[in-house]
Coordinates of C-alpha atoms and ligand atoms in Angstrom, one line a residue:
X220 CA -12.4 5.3 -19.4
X221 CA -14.6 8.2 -17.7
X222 CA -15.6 7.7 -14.3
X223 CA -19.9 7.5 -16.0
X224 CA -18.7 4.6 -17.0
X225 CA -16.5 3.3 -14.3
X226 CA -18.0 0.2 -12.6
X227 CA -15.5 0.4 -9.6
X228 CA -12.1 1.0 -8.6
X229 CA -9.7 -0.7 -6.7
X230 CA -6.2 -0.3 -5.1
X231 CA -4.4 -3.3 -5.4
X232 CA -1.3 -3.9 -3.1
X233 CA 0.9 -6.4 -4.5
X234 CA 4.0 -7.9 -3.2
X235 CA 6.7 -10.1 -4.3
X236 CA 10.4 -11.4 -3.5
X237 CA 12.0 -9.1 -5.7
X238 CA 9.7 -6.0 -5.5
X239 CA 6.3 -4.4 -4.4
X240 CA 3.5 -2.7 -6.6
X241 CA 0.7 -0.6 -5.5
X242 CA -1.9 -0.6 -8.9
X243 CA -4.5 1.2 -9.5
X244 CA -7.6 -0.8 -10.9
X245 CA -10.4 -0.4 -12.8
X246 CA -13.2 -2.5 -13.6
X247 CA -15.9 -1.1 -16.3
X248 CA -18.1 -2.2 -19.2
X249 CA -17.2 -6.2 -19.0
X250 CA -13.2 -4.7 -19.0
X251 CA -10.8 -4.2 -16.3
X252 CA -7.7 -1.5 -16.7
X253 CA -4.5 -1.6 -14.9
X254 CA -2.3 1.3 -14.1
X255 CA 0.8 1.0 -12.0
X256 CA 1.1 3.9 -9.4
X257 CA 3.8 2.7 -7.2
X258 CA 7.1 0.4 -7.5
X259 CA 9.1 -0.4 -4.7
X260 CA 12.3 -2.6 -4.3
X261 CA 12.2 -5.6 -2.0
X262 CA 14.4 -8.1 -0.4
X263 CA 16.2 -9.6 2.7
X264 CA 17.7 -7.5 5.4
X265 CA 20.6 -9.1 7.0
X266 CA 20.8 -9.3 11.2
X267 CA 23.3 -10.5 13.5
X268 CA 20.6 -13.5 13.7
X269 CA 19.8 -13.8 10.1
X270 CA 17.6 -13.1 6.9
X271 CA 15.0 -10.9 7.7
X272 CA 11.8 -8.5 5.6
X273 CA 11.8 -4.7 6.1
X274 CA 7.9 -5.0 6.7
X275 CA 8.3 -1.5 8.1
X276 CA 9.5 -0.5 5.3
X277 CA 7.3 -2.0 3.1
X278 CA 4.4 -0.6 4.9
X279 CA 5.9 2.4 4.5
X280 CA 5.9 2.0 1.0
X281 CA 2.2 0.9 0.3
X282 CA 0.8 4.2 2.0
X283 CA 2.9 6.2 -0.4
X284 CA 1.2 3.9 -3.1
X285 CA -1.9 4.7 -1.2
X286 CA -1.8 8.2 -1.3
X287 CA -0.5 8.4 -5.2
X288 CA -3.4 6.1 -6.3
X289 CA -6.5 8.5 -4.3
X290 CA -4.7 11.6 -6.3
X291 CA -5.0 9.6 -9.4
X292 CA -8.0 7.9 -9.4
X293 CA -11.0 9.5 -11.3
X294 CA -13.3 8.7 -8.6
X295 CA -13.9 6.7 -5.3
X296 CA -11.8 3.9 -4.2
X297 CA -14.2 1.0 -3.4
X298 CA -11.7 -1.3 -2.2
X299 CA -8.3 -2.0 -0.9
X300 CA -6.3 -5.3 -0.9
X301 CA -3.0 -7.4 0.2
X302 CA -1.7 -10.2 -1.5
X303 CA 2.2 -11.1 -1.1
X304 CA 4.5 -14.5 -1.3
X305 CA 3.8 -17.4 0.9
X306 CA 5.2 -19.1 4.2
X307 CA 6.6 -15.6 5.9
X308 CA 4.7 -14.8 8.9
X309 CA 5.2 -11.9 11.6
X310 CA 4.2 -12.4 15.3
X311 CA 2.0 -10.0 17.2
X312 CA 2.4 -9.7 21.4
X313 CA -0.8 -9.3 23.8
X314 CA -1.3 -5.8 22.6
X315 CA -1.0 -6.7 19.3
X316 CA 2.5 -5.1 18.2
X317 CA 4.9 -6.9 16.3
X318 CA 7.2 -8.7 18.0
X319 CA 10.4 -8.4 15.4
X320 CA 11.1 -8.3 11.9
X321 CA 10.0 -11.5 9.6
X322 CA 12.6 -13.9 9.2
X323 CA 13.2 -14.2 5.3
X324 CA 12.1 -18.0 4.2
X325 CA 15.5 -18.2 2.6
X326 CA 17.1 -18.2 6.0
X327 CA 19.3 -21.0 7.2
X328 CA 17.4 -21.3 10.6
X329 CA 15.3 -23.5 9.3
X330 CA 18.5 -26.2 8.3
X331 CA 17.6 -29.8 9.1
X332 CA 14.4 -28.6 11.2
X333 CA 12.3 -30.4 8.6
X334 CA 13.8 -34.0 9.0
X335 CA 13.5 -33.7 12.9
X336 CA 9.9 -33.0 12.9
X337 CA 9.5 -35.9 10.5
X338 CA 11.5 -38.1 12.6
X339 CA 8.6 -37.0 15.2
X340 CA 5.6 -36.7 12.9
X341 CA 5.3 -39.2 9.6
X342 CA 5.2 -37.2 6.4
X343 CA 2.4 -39.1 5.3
X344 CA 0.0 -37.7 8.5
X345 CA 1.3 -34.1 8.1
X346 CA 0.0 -34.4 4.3
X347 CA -2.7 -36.7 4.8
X348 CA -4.0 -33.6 7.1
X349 CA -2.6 -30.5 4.8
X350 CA -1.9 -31.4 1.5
X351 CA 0.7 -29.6 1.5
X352 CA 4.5 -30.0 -0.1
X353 CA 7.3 -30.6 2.3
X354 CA 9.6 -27.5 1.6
X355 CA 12.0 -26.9 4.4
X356 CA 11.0 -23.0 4.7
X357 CA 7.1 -24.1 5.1
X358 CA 5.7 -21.6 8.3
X359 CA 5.4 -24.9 10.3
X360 CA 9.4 -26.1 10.0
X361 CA 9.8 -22.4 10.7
X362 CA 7.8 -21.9 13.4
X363 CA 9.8 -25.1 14.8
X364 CA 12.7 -23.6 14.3
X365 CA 11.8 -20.4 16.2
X366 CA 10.5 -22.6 19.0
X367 CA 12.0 -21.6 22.9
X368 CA 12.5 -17.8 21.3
X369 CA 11.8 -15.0 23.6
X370 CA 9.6 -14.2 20.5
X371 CA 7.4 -17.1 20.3
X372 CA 6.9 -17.0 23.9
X373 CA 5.5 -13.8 23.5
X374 CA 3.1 -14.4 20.9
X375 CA -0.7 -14.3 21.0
X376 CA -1.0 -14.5 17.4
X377 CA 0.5 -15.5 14.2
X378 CA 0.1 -12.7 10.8
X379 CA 1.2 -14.1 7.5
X380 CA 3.1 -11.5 5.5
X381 CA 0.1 -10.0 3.7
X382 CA -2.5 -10.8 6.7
X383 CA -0.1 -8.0 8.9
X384 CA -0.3 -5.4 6.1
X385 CA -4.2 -6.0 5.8
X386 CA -3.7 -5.8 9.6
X387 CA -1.8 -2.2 9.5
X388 CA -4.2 -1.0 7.5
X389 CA -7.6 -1.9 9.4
X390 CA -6.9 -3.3 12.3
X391 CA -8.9 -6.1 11.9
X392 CA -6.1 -9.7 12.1
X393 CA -7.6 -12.7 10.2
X394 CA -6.0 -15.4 9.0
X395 CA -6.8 -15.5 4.7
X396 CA -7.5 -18.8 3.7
X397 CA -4.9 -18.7 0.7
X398 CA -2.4 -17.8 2.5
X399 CA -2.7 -19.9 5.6
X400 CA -2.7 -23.0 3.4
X401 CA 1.3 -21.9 3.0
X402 CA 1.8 -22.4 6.6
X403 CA 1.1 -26.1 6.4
X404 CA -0.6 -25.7 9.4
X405 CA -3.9 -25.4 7.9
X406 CA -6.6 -29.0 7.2
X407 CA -7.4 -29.0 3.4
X408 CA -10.3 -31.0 4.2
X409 CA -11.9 -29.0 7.1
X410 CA -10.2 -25.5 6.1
X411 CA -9.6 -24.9 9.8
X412 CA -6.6 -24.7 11.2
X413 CA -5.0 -28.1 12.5
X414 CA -3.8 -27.7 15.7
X415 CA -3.5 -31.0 16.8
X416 CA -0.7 -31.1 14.5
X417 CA 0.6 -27.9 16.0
X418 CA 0.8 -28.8 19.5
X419 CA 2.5 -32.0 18.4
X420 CA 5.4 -29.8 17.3
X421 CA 5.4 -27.7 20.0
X422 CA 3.5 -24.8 18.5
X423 CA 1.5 -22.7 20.8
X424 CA -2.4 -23.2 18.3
X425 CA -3.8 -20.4 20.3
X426 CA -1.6 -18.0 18.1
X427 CA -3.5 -19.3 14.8
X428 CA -5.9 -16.6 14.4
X429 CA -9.6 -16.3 13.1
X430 CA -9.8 -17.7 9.5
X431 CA -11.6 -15.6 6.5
X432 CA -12.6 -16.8 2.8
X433 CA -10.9 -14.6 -0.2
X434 CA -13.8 -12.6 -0.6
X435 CA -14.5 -11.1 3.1
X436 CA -14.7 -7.7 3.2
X437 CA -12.5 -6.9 6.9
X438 CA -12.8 -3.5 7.8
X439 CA -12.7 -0.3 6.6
X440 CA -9.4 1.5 6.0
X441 CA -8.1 3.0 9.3
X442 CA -9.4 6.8 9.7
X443 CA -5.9 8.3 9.7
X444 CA -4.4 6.4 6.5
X445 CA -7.9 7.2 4.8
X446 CA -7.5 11.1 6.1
X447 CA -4.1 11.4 5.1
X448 CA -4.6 10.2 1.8
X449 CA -7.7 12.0 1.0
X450 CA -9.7 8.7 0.5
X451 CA -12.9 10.2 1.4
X452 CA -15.8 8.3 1.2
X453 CA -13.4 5.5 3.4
X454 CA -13.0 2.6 1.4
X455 CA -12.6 -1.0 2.5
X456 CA -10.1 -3.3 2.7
X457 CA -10.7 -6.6 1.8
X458 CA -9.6 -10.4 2.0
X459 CA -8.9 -11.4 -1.7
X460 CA -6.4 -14.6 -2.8
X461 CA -3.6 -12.8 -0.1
X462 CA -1.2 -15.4 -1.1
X463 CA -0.1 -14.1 -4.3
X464 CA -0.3 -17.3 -6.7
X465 CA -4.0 -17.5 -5.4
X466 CA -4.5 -14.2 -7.0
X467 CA -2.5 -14.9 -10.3
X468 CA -4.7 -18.4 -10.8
X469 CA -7.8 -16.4 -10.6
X470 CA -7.1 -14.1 -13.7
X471 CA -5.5 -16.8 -15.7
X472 CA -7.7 -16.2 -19.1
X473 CA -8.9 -19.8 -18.9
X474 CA -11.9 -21.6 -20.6
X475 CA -13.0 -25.0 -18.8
X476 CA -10.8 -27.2 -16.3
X477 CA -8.0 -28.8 -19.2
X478 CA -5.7 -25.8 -18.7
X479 CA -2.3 -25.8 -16.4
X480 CA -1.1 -22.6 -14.9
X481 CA 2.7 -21.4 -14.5
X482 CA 2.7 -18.4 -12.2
X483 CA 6.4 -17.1 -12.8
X484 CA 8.7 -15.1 -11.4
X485 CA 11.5 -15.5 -8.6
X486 CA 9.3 -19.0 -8.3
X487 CA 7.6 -20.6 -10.9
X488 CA 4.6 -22.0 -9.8
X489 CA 3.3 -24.6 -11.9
X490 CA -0.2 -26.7 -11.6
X491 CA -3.5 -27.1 -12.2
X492 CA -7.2 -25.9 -10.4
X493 CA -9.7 -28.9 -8.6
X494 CA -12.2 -28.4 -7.1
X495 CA -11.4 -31.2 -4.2
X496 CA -7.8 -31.5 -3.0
X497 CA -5.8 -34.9 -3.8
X498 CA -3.7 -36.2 -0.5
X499 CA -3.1 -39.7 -1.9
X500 CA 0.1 -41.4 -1.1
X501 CA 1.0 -40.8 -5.3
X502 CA 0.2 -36.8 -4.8
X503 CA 2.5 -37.1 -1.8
X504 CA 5.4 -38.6 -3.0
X505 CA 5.4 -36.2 -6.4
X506 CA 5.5 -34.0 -3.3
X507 CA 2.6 -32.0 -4.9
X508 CA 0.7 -29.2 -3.0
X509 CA -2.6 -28.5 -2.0
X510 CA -2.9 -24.3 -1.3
X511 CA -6.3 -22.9 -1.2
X512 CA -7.6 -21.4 -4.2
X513 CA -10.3 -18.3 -4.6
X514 CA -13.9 -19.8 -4.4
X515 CA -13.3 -23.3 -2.6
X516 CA -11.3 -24.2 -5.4
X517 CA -7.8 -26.3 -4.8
X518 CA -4.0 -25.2 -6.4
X519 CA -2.6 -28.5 -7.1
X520 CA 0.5 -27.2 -7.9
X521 CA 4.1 -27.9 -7.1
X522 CA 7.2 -25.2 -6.9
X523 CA 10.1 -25.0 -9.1
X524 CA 13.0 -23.0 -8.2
X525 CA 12.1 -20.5 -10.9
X526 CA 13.8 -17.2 -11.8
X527 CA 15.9 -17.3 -9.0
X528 CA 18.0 -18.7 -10.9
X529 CA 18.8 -16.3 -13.0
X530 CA 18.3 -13.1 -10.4
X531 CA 20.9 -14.7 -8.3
X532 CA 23.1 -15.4 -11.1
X533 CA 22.7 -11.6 -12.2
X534 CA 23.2 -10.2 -8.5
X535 CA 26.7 -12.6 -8.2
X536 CA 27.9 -11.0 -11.3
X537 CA 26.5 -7.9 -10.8
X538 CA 28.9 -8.3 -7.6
X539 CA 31.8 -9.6 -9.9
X540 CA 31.9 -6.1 -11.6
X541 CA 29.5 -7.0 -14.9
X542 CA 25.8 -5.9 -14.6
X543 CA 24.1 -7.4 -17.5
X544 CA 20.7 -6.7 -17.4
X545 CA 17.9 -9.2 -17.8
X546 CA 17.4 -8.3 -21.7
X547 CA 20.9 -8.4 -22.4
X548 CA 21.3 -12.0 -20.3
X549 CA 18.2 -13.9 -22.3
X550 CA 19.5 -12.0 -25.9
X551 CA 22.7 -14.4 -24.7
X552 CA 20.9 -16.9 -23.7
X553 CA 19.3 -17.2 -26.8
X554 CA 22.0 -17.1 -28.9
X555 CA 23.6 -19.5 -27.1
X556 CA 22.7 -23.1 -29.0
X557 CA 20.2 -25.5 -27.7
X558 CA 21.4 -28.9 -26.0
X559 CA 24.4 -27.4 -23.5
X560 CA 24.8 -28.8 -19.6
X561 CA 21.2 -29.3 -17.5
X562 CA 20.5 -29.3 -13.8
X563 CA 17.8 -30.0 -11.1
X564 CA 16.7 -26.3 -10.9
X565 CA 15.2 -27.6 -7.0
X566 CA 18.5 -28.8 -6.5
X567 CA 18.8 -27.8 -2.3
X568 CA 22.3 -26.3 -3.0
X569 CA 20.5 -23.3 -5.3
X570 CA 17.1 -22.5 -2.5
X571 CA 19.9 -20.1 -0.6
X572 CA 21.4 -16.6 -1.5
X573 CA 25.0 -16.8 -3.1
X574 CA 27.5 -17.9 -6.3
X575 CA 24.7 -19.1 -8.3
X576 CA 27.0 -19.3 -11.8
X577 CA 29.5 -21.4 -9.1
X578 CA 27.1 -23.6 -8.0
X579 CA 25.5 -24.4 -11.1
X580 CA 28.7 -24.9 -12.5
X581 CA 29.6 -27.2 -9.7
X582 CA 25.9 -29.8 -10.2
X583 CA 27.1 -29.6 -14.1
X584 CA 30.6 -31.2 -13.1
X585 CA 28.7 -33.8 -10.7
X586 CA 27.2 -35.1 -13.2
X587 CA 29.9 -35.3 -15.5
X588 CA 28.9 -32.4 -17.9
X589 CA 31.5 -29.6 -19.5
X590 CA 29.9 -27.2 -16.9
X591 CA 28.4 -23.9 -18.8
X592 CA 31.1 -22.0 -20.6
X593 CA 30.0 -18.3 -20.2
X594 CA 27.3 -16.1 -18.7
X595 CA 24.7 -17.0 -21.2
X596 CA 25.1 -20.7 -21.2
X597 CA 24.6 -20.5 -17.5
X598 CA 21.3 -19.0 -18.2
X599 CA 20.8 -21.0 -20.9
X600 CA 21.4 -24.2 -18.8
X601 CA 18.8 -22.8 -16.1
X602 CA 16.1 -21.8 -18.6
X603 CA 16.7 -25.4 -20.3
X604 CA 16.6 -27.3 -16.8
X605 CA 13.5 -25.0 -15.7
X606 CA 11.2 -26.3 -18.7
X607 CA 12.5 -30.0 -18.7
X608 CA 11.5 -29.6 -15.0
X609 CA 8.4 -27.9 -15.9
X610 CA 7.4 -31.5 -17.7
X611 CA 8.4 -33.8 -15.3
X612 CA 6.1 -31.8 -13.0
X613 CA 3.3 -31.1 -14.9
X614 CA 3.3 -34.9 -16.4
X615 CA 3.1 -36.1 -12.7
X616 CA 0.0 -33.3 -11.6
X617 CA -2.0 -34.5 -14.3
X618 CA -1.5 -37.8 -13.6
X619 CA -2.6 -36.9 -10.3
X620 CA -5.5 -34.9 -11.5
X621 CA -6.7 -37.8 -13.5
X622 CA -6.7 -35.2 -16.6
X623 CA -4.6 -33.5 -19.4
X624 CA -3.9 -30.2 -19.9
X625 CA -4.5 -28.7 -23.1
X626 CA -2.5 -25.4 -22.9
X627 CA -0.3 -23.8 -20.6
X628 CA -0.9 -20.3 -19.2
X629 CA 2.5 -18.5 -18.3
X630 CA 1.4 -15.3 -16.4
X631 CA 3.4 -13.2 -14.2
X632 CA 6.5 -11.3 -14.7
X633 CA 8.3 -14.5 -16.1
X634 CA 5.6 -14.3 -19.1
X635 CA 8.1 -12.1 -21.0
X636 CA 10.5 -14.3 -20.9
X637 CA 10.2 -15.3 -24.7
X638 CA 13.1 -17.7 -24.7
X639 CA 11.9 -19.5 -21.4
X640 CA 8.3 -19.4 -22.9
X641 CA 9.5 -20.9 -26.2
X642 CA 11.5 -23.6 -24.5
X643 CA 8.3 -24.6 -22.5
X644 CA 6.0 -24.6 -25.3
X645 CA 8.7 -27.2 -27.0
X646 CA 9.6 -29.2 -24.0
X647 CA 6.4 -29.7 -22.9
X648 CA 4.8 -30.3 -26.5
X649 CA 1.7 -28.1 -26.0
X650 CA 0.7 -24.9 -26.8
X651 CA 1.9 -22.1 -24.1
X652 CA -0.1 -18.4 -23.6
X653 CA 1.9 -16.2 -22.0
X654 CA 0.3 -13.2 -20.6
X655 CA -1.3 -11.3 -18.5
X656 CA 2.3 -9.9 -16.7
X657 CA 0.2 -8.5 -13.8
X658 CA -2.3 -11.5 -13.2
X659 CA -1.6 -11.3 -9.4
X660 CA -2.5 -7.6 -9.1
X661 CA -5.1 -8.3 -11.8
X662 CA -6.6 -11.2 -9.1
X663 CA -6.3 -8.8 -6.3
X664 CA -8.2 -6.3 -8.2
X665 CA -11.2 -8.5 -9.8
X666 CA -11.6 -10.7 -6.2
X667 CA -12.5 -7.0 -4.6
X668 CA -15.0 -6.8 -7.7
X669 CA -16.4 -10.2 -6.3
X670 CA -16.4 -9.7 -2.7
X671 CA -18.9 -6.6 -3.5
X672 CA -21.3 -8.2 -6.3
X673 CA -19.6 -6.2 -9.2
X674 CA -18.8 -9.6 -10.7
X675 CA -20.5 -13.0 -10.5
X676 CA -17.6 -15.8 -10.6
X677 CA -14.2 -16.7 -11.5
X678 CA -15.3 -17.7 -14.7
X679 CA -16.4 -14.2 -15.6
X680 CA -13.4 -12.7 -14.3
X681 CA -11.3 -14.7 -16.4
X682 CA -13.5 -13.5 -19.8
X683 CA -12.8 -10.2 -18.2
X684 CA -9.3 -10.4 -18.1
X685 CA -9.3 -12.6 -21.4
X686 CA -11.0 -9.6 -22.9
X687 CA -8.8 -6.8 -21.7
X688 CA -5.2 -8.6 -22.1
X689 CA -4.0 -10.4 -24.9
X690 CA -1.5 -13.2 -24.6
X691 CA 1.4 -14.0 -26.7
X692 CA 1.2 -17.8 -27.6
X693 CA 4.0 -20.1 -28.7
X694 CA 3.3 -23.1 -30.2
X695 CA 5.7 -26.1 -29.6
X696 CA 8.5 -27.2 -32.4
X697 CA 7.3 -29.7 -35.0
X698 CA 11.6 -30.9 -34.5
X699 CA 10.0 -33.2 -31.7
X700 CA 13.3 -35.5 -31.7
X701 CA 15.6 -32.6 -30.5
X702 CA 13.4 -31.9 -27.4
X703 CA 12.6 -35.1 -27.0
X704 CA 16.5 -36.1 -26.4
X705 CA 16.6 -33.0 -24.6
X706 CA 14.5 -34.5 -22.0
X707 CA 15.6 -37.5 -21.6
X708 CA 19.1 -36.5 -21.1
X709 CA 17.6 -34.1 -18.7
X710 CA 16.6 -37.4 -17.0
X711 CA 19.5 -39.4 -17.0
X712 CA 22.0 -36.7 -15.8
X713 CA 19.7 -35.4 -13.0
X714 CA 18.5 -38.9 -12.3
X715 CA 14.9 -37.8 -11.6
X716 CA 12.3 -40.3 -12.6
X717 CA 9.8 -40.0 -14.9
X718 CA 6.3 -40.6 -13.9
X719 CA 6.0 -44.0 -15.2
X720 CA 8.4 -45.6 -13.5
X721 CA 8.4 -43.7 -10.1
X722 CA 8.2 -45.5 -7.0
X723 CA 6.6 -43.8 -3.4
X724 CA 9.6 -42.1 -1.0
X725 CA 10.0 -41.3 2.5
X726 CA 7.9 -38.1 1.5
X727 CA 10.4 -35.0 0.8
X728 CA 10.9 -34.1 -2.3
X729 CA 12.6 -35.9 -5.5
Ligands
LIG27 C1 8.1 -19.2 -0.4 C2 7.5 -18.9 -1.6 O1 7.3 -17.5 -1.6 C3 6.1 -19.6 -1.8 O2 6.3 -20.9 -1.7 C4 5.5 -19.3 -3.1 O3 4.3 -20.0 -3.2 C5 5.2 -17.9 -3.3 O4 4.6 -17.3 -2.5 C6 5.6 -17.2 -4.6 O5 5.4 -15.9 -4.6

């Protein structure tokens, strides 16, 4: 694509559980291209006091990425942009320095917090106010955890994870809309921060900072990053969808509003867009979620433990001696026949680091299953348990949302996951389009394009993308009575209810 015909171009800095990417975008003639410049590991540090990010270390990282993508790029850079997972936040002291490493939101700190503050604060006022799912790792049950730290004392403001690196590039802290709906802290109905809510907990509000729209450009790049990495004229960097699902859901290739989404990766993310967020007392008790979406729009979505799953079960054997790697684990996978052992996949015992296989294992024999007999039933029994949960979740969102969807778009690194893919398309009887892998980066990259008028709406971006990306589709299997048994043994050994006969909880999540 030569630069005459180059629209713009964009840097797009994306970061998730497993591993960071700094891409090079660009967006031309109704098409946008995609080039990976930078790939970084990423994961928890441990301290004496627990999981923490190496967010110096990233940083690090993304002004290599910087630098690699201004030699590459065929022209100017017109933007630069941060989107990274959710609920992680960093604290800032009076001059604005950080005040520790990140905890990790798979720390145990945060043990039990959850059912004390709702011992002091009903579930259904903390959601009646958010909208948001009651996850014991949500910023606010963190941020009560963290309470009486020398830290927290010290704070004058709060950064989520990809606010600070927007932060260490510009200078400029805001709080991005997307991401602050992760915190729970945030009102879904006034999109201002709810700190009445705050207080009650014991959270100092006045460390909530200003609040920005995905779309607002911040500030241009600071002088020495932009001299050191030749950017020259400086470009800016911008608010997009900073929490990363936000970004994936904006370049799902999507015509109309009957479509679910199913961001995966280390989580999947499943759900569907509205444009007005749903906090009735049946949205609560399915425990569904209401983040902030790109252009006002609402994430009704819920998460699912994901490929986690299997990334833990890889590391503990990887630990064992045998490093299969992913390929080789879904090739056994799918071999392995359909109809072994199924779990919860949100199951509390699997949300922390450890013996995945074990522990899997272990909910199999509760339930009075043969518990999975090698490494690819395991994985088989996740990937089974993942798309019968898929179902049971998307059944209860559109229910919710007062609508069905049609199709199901898989996007995200998970999208190549044929034999997870497959199994969705079957379970959930509906067609499923997998693709594009990089819809977050892609997201980053076209929400710059909007912020500066090179595109008009999230519907065009989604043509764009649609246009530039194919997707693989897999249509579900005509052998309805195998999935169909599949299922509802799915629900009789994990004794989750389906949605027709589920009654309203005590608010945390079935
Ligand atoms: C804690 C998770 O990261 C968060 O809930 C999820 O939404 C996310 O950010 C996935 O990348």
């Amino acid at each position: 694509m030569s630069s005459a015909q180059a629209l713009a171009r964009y840097i797009a800095v994306d970061l998730g559980a497993e591993s960071g990417r700094v891409q090079l975008g660009t967006v031309a003639g109704g098409r946008v291209k995609l080039e990976e410049i930078h790939r970084f590991a990423n994961g928890p540090v441990r301290l004496p006091n627990g999981l923490h990010w190496d967010v110096l270390g990233i940083h690090r990282e993304i002004l290599t990425g910087i630098k690699a993508a201004a030699r590459r790029a065929d022209g100017p850079i017109d933007g630069i942009a941060v989107d990274a997972w959710g609920c992680d936040y960093g604290l800032l002291d009076r001059d604005g320095d950080l005040l520790g490493n990140p905890f990790h939101y798979r720390d145990h700190r945060t043990d039990g917090v959850m059912e004390q503050v709702l011992e002091q604060i009903p579930a259904e006022e903390i959601y009646g106010a958010t909208g948001i799912q009651f996850m014991p790792f949500n910023t606010i049950f963190q941020l009560a955890a963290h309470k009486g730290s020398a830290q927290l004392d010290a704070a004058r403001a709060l950064a989520t994870i990809p606010d600070l690196l927007a932060y260490w590039l510009c200078g400029r802290l805001a709080g991005e809309r997307t991401a602050a709906s992760t915190t729970q802290l945030l009102d879904v109905h006034t999109g201002d921060w709810a700190r009445e809510l705050a207080v009650r907990i014991g959270i100092p509000a006045q460390i909530l900072p200003p609040l920005v729209d995905a779309g607002t450009v911040l500030a241009p790049l600071r002088p020495e990053i932009a001299a050191e990495s030749g950017l020259d004229p400086v470009p800016d960097v911008i608010a997009i969808g900073a929490h990363d699902t936000a970004s994936a859901v904006v370049s799902v290739p999507a015509r109309g509003k009957d479509f679910a989404y199913l961001s995966s990766g280390t989580w999947s993310l499943l759900g569907m867009e509205l444009d007005e967020p749903v906090t009735s007392e049946e949205a609560r008790a399915y425990n569904l979620t209401n983040e902030g979406g790109v252009d006002g729009t609402i994430r009704l979505l819920r998460n699912v433990m994901g490929l986690w799953l299997v990334q833990e079960c890889r590391r503990q054997w990887a630990r064992e001696g045998v490093d299969h790697d992913y390929d080789a684990l879904h090739r056994m996978a799918q071999a392995t026949p359909l109809g072994g052992p199924l779990i919860d996949p949100d199951a509390p015992e699997l949300l922390h680091p450890g013996d995945m296989p074990a522990r899997i294992a272990e909910l199999c024999i509760r339930s009075g299953q043969e518990p999975p007999k090698d490494a690819g039933a395991t994985i088989r029994t996740a990937l089974e348990s993942l798309a019968c949960k898929y179902r049971l979740v998307l059944e209860r969102i559109e229910r919710v949302a007062g609508r069905r969807a049609e199709v199901v778009h898989v996007v995200g690194g998970g999208s190549r996951n044929a034999t997870l893919c497959q199994l969705a398309a079957d379970i959930l009887d509906r067609p499923v389009h997998a693709g594009p892998i990089e819809a977050t980066a892609l997201g980053n990259v076209m929400t710059q394009a909007l912020a500066q008028g090179k595109v008009d709406s999230l519907a065009e971006i989604r043509e764009i993308v649609g246009a530039s990306f194919s997707s693989d589709v897999y249509e579900p299997s005509t052998d309805r009575a195998a999935y169909e048994e599949l299922y509802a043994r799915f629900l009789s050994v994990t004794g989750l209810a389906p949605v027709a006969d589920f009654a309203p909880t005590q608010g945390t999540n079935p």
